[in-house]
Coordinates of C-alpha atoms in Angstrom, one line a residue:
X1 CA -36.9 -15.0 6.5
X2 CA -35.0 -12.0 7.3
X3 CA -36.4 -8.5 6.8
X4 CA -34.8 -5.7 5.1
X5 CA -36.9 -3.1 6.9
X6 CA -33.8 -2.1 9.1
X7 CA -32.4 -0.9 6.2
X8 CA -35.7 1.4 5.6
X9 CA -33.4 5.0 7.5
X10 CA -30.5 3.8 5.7
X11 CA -31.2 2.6 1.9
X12 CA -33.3 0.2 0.2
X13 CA -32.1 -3.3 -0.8
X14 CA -33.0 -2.5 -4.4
X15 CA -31.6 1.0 -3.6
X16 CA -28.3 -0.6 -2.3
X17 CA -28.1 -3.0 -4.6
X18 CA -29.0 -0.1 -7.5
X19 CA -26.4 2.5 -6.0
X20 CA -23.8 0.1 -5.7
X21 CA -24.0 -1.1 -8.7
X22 CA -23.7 2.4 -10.2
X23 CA -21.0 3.9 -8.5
X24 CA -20.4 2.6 -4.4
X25 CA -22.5 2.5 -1.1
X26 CA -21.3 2.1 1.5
X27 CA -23.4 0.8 5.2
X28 CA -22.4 0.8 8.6
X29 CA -24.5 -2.2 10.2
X30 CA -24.3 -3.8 12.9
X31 CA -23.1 -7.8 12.9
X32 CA -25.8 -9.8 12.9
X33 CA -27.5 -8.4 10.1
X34 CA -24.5 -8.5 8.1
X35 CA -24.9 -12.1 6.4
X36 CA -28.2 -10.5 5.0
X37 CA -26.6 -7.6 3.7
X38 CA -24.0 -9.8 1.7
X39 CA -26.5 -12.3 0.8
X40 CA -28.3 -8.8 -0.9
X41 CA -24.9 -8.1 -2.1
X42 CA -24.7 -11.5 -3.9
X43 CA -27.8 -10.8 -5.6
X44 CA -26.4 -7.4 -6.6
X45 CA -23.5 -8.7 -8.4
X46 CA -25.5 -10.7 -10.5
X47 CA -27.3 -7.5 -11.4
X48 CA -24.0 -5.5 -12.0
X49 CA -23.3 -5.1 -15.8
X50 CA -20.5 -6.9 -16.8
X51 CA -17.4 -5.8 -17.8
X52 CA -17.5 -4.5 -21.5
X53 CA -17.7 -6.6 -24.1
X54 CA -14.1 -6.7 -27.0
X55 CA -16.2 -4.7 -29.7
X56 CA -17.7 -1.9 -26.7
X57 CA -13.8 -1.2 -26.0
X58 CA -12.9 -0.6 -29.0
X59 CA -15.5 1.7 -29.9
X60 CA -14.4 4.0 -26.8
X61 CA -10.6 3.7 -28.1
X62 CA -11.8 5.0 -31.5
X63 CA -13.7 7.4 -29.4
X64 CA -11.0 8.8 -27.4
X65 CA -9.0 8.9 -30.8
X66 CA -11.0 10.8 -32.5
X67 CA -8.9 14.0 -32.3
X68 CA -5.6 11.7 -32.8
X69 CA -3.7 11.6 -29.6
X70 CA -0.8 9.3 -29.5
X71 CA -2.1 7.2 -26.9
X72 CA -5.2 5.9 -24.9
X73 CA -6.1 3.5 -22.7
X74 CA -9.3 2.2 -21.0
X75 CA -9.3 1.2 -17.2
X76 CA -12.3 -0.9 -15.9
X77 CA -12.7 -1.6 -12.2
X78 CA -15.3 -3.4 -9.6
X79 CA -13.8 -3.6 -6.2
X80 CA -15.8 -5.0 -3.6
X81 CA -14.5 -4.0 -0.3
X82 CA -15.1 -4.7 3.8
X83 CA -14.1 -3.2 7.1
X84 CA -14.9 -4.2 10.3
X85 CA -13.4 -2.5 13.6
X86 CA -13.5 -3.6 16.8
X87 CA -13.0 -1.4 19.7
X88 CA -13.3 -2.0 24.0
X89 CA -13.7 -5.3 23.3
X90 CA -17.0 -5.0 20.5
X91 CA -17.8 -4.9 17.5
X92 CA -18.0 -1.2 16.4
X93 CA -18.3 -1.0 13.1
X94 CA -18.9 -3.0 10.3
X95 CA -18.8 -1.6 6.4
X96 CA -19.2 -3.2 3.0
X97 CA -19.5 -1.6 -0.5
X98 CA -19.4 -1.9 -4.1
X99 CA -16.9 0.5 -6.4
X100 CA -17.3 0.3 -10.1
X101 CA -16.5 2.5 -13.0
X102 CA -14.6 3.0 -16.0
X103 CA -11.7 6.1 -17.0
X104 CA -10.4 6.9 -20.5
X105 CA -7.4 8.4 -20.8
X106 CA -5.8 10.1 -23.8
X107 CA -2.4 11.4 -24.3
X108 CA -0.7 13.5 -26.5
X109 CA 2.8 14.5 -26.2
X110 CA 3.3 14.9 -22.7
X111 CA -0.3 16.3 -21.6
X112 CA -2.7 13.7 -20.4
X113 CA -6.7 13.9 -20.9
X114 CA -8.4 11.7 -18.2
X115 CA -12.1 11.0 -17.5
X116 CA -14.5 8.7 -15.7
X117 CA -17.5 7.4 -15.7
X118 CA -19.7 5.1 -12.5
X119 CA -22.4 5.2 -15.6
X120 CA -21.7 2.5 -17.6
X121 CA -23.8 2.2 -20.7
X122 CA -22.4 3.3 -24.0
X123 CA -23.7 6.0 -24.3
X124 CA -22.2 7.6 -21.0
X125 CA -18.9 6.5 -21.8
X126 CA -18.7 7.7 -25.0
X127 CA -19.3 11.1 -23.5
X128 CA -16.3 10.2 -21.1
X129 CA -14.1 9.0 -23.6
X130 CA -14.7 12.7 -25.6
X131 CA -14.1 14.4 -22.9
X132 CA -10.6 12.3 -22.2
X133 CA -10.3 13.2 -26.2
X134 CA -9.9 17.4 -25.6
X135 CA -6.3 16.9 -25.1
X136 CA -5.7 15.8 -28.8
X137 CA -6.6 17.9 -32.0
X138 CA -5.1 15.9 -35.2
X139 CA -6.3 13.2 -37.3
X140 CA -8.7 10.4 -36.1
X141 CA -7.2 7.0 -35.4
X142 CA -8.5 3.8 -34.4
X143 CA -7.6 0.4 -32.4
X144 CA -7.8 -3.6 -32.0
X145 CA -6.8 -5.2 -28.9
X146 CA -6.5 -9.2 -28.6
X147 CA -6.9 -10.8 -25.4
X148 CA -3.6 -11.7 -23.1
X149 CA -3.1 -13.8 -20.1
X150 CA -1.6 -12.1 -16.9
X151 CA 1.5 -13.5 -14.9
X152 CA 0.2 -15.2 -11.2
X153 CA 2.3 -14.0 -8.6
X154 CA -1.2 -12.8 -6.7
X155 CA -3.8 -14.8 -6.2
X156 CA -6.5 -15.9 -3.7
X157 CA -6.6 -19.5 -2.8
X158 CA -9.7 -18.9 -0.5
X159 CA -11.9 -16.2 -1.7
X160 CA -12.5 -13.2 0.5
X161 CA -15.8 -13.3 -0.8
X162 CA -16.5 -16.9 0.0
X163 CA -16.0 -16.6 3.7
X164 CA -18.5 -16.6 6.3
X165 CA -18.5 -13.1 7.8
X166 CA -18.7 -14.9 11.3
X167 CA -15.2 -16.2 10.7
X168 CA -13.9 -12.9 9.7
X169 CA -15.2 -11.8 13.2
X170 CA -13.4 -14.5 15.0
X171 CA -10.1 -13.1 13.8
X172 CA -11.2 -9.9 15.4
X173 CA -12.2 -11.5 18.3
X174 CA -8.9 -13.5 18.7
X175 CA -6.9 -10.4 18.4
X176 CA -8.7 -8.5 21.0
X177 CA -8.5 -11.1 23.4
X178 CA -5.0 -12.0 23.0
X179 CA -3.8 -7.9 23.1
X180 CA -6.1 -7.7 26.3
X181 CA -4.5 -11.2 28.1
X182 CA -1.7 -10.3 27.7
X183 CA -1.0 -7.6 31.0
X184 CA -3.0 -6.5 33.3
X185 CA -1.9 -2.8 32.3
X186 CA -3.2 -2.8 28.8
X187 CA -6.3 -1.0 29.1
X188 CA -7.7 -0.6 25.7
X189 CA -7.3 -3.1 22.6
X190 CA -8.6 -1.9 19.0
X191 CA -8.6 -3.9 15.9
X192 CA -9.1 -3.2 12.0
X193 CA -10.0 -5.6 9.5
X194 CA -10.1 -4.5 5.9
X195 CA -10.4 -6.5 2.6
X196 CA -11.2 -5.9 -1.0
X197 CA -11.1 -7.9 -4.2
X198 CA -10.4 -5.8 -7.0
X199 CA -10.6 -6.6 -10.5
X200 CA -9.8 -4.7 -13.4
X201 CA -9.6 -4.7 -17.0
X202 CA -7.1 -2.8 -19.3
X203 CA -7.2 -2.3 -23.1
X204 CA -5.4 0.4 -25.1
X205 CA -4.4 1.6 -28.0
X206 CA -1.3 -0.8 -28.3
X207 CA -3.6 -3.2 -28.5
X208 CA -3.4 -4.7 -25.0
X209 CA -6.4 -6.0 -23.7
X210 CA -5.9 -8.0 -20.1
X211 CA -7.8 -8.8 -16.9
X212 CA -6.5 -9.1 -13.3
X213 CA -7.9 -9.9 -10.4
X214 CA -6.3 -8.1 -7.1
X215 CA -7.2 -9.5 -3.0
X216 CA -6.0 -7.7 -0.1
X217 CA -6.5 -7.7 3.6
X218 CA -5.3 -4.9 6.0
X219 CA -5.2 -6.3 9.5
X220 CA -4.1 -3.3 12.4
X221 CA -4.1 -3.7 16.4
X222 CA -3.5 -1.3 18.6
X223 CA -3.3 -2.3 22.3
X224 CA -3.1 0.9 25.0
X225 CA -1.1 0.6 28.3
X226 CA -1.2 2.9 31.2
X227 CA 0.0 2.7 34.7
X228 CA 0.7 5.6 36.9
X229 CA -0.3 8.5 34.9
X230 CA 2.0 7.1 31.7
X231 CA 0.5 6.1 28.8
X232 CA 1.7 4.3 25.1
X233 CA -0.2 2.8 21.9
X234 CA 1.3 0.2 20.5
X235 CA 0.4 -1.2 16.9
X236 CA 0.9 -3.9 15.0
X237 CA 0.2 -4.3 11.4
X238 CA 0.3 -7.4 8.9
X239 CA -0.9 -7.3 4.9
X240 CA -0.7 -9.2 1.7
X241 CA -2.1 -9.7 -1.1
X242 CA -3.6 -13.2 -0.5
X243 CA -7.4 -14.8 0.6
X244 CA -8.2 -15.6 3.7
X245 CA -5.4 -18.2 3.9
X246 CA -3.2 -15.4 4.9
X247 CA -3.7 -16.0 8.3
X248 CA -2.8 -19.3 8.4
X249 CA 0.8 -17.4 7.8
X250 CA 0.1 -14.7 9.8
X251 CA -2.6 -15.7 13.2
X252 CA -3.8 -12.6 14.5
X253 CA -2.5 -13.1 18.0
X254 CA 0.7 -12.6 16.2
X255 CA 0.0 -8.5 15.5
X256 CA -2.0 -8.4 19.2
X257 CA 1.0 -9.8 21.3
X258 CA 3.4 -7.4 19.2
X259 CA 1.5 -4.5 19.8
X260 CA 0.9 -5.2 23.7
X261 CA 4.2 -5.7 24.3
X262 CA 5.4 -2.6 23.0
X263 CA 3.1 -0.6 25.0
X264 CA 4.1 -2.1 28.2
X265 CA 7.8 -1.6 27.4
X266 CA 7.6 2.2 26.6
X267 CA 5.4 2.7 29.7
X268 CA 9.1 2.9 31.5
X269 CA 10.7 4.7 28.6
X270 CA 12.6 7.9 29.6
X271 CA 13.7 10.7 27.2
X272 CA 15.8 10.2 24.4
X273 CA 18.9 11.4 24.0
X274 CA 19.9 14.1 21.3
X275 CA 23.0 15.0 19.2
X276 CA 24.3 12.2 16.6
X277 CA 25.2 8.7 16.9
X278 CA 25.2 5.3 14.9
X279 CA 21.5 4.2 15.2
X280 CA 20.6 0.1 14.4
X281 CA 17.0 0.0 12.4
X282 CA 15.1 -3.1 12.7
X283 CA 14.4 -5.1 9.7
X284 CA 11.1 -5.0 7.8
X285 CA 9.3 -1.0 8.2
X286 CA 12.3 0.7 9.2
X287 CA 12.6 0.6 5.3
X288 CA 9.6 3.0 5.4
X289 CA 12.6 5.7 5.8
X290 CA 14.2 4.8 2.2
X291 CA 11.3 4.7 0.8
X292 CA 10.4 8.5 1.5
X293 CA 13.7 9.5 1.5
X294 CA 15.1 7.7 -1.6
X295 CA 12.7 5.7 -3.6
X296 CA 10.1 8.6 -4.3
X297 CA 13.1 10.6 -5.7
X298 CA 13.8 7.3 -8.4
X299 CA 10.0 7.8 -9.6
X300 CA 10.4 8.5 -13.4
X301 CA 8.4 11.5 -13.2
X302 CA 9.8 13.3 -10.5
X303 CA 13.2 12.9 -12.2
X304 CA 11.0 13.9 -15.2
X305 CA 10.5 17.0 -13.7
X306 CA 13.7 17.6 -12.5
X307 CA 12.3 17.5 -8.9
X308 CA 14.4 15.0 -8.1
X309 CA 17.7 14.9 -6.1
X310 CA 18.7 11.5 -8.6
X311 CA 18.3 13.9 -11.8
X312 CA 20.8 13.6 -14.2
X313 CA 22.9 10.9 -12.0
X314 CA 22.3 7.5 -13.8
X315 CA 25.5 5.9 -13.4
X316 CA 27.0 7.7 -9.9
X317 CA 27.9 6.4 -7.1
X318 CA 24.8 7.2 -4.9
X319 CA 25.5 5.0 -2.1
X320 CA 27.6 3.2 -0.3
X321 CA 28.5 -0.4 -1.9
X322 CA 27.1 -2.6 0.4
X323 CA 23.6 -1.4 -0.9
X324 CA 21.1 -3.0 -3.7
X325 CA 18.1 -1.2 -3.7
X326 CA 15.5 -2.7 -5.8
X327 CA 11.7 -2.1 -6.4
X328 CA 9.7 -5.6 -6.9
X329 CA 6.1 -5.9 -7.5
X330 CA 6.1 -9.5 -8.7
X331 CA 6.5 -10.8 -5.2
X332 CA 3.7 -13.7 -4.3
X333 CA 1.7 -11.9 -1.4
X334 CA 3.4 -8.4 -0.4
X335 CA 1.0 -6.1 -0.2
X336 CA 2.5 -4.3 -2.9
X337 CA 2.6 -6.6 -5.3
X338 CA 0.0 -7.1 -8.3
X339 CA 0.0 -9.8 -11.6
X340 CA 0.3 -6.3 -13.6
X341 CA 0.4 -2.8 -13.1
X342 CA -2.6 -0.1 -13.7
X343 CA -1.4 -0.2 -17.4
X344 CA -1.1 -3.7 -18.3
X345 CA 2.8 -3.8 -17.7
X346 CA 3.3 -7.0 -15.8
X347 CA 5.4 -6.5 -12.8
X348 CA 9.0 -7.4 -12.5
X349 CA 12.0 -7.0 -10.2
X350 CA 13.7 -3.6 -11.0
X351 CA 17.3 -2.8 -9.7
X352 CA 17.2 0.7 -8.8
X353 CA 20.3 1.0 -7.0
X354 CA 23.5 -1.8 -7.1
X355 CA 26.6 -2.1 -5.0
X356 CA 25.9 1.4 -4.5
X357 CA 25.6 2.7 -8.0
X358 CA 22.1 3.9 -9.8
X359 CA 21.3 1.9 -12.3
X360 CA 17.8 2.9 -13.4
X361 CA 14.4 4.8 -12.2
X362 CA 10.5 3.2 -12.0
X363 CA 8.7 4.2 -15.0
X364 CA 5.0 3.9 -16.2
X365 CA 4.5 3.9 -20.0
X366 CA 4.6 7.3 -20.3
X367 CA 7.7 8.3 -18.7
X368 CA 9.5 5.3 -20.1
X369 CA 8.7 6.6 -23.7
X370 CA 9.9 10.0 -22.3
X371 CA 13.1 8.7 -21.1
X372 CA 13.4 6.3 -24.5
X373 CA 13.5 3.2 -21.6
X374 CA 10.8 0.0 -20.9
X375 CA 8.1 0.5 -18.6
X376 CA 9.3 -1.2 -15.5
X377 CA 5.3 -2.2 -14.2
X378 CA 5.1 0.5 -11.8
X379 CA 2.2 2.7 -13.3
X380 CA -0.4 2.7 -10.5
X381 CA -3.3 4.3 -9.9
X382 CA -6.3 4.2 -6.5
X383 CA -9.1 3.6 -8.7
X384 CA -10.6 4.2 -11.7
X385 CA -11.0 8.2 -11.0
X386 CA -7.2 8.4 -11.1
X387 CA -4.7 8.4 -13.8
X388 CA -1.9 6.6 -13.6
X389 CA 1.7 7.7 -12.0
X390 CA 4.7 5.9 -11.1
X391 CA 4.4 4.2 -7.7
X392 CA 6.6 2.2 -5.7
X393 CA 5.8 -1.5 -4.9
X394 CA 7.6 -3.2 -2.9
X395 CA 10.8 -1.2 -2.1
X396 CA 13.8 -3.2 -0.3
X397 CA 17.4 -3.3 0.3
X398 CA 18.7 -6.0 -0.1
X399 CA 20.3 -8.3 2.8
X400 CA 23.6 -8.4 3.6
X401 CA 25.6 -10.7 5.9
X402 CA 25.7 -9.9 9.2
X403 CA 24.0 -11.3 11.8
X404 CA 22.1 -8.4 13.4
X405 CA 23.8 -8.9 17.1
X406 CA 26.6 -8.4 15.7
X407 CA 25.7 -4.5 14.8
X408 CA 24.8 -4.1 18.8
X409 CA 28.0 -5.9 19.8
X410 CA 29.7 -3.2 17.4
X411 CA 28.3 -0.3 19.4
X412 CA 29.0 1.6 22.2
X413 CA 26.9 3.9 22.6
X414 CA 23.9 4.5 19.8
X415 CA 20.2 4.0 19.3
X416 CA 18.1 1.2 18.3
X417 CA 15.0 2.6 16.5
X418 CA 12.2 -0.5 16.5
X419 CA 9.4 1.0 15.1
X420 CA 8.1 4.3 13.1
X421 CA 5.5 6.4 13.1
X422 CA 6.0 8.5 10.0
X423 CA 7.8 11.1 8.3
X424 CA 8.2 14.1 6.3
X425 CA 10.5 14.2 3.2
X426 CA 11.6 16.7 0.5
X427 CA 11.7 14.7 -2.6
X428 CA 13.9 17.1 -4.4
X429 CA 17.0 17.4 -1.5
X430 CA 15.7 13.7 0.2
X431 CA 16.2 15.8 3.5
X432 CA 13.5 13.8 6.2
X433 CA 12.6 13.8 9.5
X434 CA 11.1 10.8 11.0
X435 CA 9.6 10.0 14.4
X436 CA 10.5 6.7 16.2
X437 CA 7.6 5.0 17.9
X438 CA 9.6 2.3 19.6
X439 CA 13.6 2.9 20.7
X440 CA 16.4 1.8 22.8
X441 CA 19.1 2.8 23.7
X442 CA 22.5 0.5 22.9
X443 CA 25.2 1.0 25.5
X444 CA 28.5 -0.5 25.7
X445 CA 27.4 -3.2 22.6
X446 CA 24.0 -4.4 24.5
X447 CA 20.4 -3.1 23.9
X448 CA 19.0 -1.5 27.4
X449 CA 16.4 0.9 27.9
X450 CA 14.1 1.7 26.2
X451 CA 13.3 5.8 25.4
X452 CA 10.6 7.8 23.9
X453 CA 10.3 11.4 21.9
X454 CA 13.5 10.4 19.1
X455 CA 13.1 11.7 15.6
X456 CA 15.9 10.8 12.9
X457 CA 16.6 14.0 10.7
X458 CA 18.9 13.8 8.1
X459 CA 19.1 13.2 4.3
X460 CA 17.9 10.3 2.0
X461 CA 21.5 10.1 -0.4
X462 CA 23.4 10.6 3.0
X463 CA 21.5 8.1 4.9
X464 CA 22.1 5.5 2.1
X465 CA 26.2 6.3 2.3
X466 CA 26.7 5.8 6.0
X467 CA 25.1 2.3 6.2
X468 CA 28.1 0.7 7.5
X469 CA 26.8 -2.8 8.5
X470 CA 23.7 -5.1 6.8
X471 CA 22.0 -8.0 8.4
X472 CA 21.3 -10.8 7.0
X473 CA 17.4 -11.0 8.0
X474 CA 15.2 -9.2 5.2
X475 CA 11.9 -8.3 6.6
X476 CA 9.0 -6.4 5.4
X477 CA 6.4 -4.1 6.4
X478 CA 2.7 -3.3 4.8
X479 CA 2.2 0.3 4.7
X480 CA -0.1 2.5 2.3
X481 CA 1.7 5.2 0.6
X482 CA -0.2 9.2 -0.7
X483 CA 1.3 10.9 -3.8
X484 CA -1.9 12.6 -4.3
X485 CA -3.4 9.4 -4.5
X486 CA -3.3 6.1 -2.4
X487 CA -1.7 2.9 -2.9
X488 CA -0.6 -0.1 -1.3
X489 CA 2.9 -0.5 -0.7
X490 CA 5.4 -2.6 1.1
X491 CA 9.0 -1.5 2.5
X492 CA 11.7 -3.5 3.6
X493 CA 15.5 -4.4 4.3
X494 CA 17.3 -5.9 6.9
X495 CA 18.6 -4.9 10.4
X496 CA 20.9 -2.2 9.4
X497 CA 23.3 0.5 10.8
X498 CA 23.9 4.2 10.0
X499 CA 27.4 4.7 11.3
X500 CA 25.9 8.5 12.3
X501 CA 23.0 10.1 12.5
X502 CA 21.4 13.2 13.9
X503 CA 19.1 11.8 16.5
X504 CA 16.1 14.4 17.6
X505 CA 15.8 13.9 21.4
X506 CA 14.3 15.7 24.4
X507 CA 17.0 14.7 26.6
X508 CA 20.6 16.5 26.6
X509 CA 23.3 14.0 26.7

């Protein structure tokens, strides 16, 4: 029978099972103790309170009413989460933990009361649910809630929980070798495995009460080249909301040979030209640039606040009118996508921008009463210690019909940007600077070398009016997105061109 007396420097079993029942622990252990942990952990959830009971939430609505308030809302979540890294071809790291609590929030007018609680008896989350109730000072109100049934776009098919950690290793395993086989140059291969299965539980003051039940996996290789004193990373990432039968989509050789390759192709990239020029963004992450540079600015409460460059411009021409840029968090296994939002608003398709003209802005409940429009699904909070703001989901533009060879055919002399690091953005002007991981250059209507060291710098509402030509290949990438808080989001469109951009280089040309 295995012992738990590794565990003795670490935490107890009853202590782990205690902690993480009450608010999150999280181990580092090595593998082949893990099974015994989970086997701990299965244990544990049977001795995790369950969610609250119809009456319990009501109580805590009256609660937070109890200075009047115009709204409130109760937000119950248990995640149980897992990551496991592998690094120089072993198992580094291996993590597992248990997140649970409830927050209360209260609103009145436009101010916003918010508590929470990892205590959950009664009596602690009555004293949270006062404390969300400061915000208000008017008469007491009270609330029923009846039970709904979420939409099921998300889903998990296979359990994350229900897999044998040994399998989940495998994947790791497969990745590393693949990266490694693949040349002779790639010196280093890393790989990150992450999963959770969240479940929540909403009921407000509008009488919604609704459950939902959230999977995710984060899978990230990195394969390092070097030959003759040069030296690139390349990564690969793939993510949806799905069980473990995401990878019957998505092997994880797939990720490992994407990532080698591009570090054996930029070993021989030279500097990249400067100055402006059309440049050809791949389909799928290169929409990571609209969603910094445009989509945060169509977030209700940025316009709200009059931080936004889309203020006041419902109606305009804000593009140019090959583009439809929509926001969808209905869509079965994105990573951004969800049965409902952190409120209870099930997620939809939302047509942000069409044939070039803005047609609306993402709301969560409270900006859409603030702007007299329907919440849209987008109110999205990390976890139960965070309120909720509006959050992209999936943010696309929409395909067009060109085939992407085409766009190269088209150009004589430009830039090809593959694949991103990041950015930085100014909501307010959409001005943005972004640094290209993976580039080529186009010459004479053909992609050639590649180059290293380009940044795009430009503008959001500028970028959007001097896409000239759209593919007809939609792809998407998993990324995670910070507006004080995290989410998971995906961005997308198809190959695309901006007939002229300023292109950052470290090479006059």
């Amino acid at each position: 029978m295995f012992s738990f007396d590794f565990l003795k420097d670490i935490v107890t079993r009853r202590e782990f099972i205690r902690r993480g029942a009450s608010g999150g622990v999280t181990l580092v252990v090595a593998p082949p103790i893990l099974k015994a942990i989970l086997a701990a952990s299965q244990g544990a959830k049977e001795e995790i309170p369950g969610w609250l009971s119809k009456k319990e939430m009501e109580k805590l609505l009256k609660v937070a009413l109890s200075r009047g308030g115009d709204f409130a809302d109760v937000f119950l979540e248990r995640k149980l989460r897992r990551d496991i890294n592998m690094d120089e071809g072993r198992i580094n790291t291996v993590r597992f933990g248990i997140d649970q609590g409830v927050g209360i929030r209260v609103i009145k007018k436009d101010t916003t009361g918010y508590a929470f609680s990892d205590d959950l008896s009664m009596k602690k989350l009555k004293e949270t649910a006062r404390v969300a109730s400061e915000v208000a000072h008017s008469a007491a109100r009270s609330a029923s809630i009846s039970r709904s049934k979420p939409p099921h776009h998300v889903f998990a098919r296979i359990p994350l929980e229900s897999v044998a950690e040994s399998e989940k290793l495998d994947l790791l395993k497969r990745a590393d070798a693949a990266a490694r086989g693949y040349d002779s140059r790639i010196r280093n291969a890393s790989v990150d495995y992450h999963d959770e299965t969240r479940r929540i539980v909403i009921a407000n003051s509008k009488g919604v009460w609704i459950e939902d039940e959230r999977p995710i996996i984060y899978f990230t290789v990195w394969a390092q080249a070097s030959q003759n004193g040069k030296r690139h990373r390349g990564r690969s990432r793939r993510s949806g909301t799905k069980g473990i039968e995401f990878f019957e989509g998505h092997p994880p050789e797939e990720p490992a040979l994407t990532a080698a390759k591009e570090a054996i192709v930029m070993l021989d990239a030279e500097e990249a030209p400067s100055g402006e020029m059309p440049v050809v963004v791949e389909a799928g992450w290169g929409g990571v640039l609209f969603h910094e540079a445009v989509g945060h600015g169509l977030e209700g409460d940025l316009v709200q606040a009059k931080t936004s460059f889309y203020y006041g411009k419902l109606g305009e021409q804000v593009a140019s009118e090959h583009i439809n840029l929509v926001d969808e968090g209905s869509i079965p296994g994105l990573r951004g996508s969800a049965n409902i939002d952190d409120e209870g608003t099930a997620t939809q398709q939302n047509i942000l921008i069409e044939k070039g003209v803005l047609k609306g802005y993402m709301h969560s409940l409270l900006t859409a009463r603030q702007f007299g429009a329907k919440p849209t699904g987008n109110g999205r909070r990390e976890s139960y210690k965070h309120f909720p703001l509006v959050r992209m989901t999936n943010t696309y533009i929409m395909e067009g019909k060109t085939d992407p060879q085409d766009m190269f055919r088209a150009t004589k002399k430009g830039l090809y940007a593959k694949a991103f690091w990041g950015g930085v953005v100014d909501t307010a002007s959409g001005n943005f600077t972004f640094s290209v991981r993976e580039a080529y250059l186009i010459e004479d209507g053909k992609v050639t070398r590649p180059v290293r060291g380009a940044t795009l710098v430009g503008s959001g509402p500028e970028a959007l009016r001097s896409i000239d030509m759209l593919g007809n290949n939609l792809g998407f990438g998993p990324g995670t997105c910070g507006k004080g808080q995290w989410v998971p989001v995906t961005s997308g469109q198809p190959t695309l061109r901006l007939s002229k951009i300023t292109v950052g280089g470290t090479k006059s040309d």
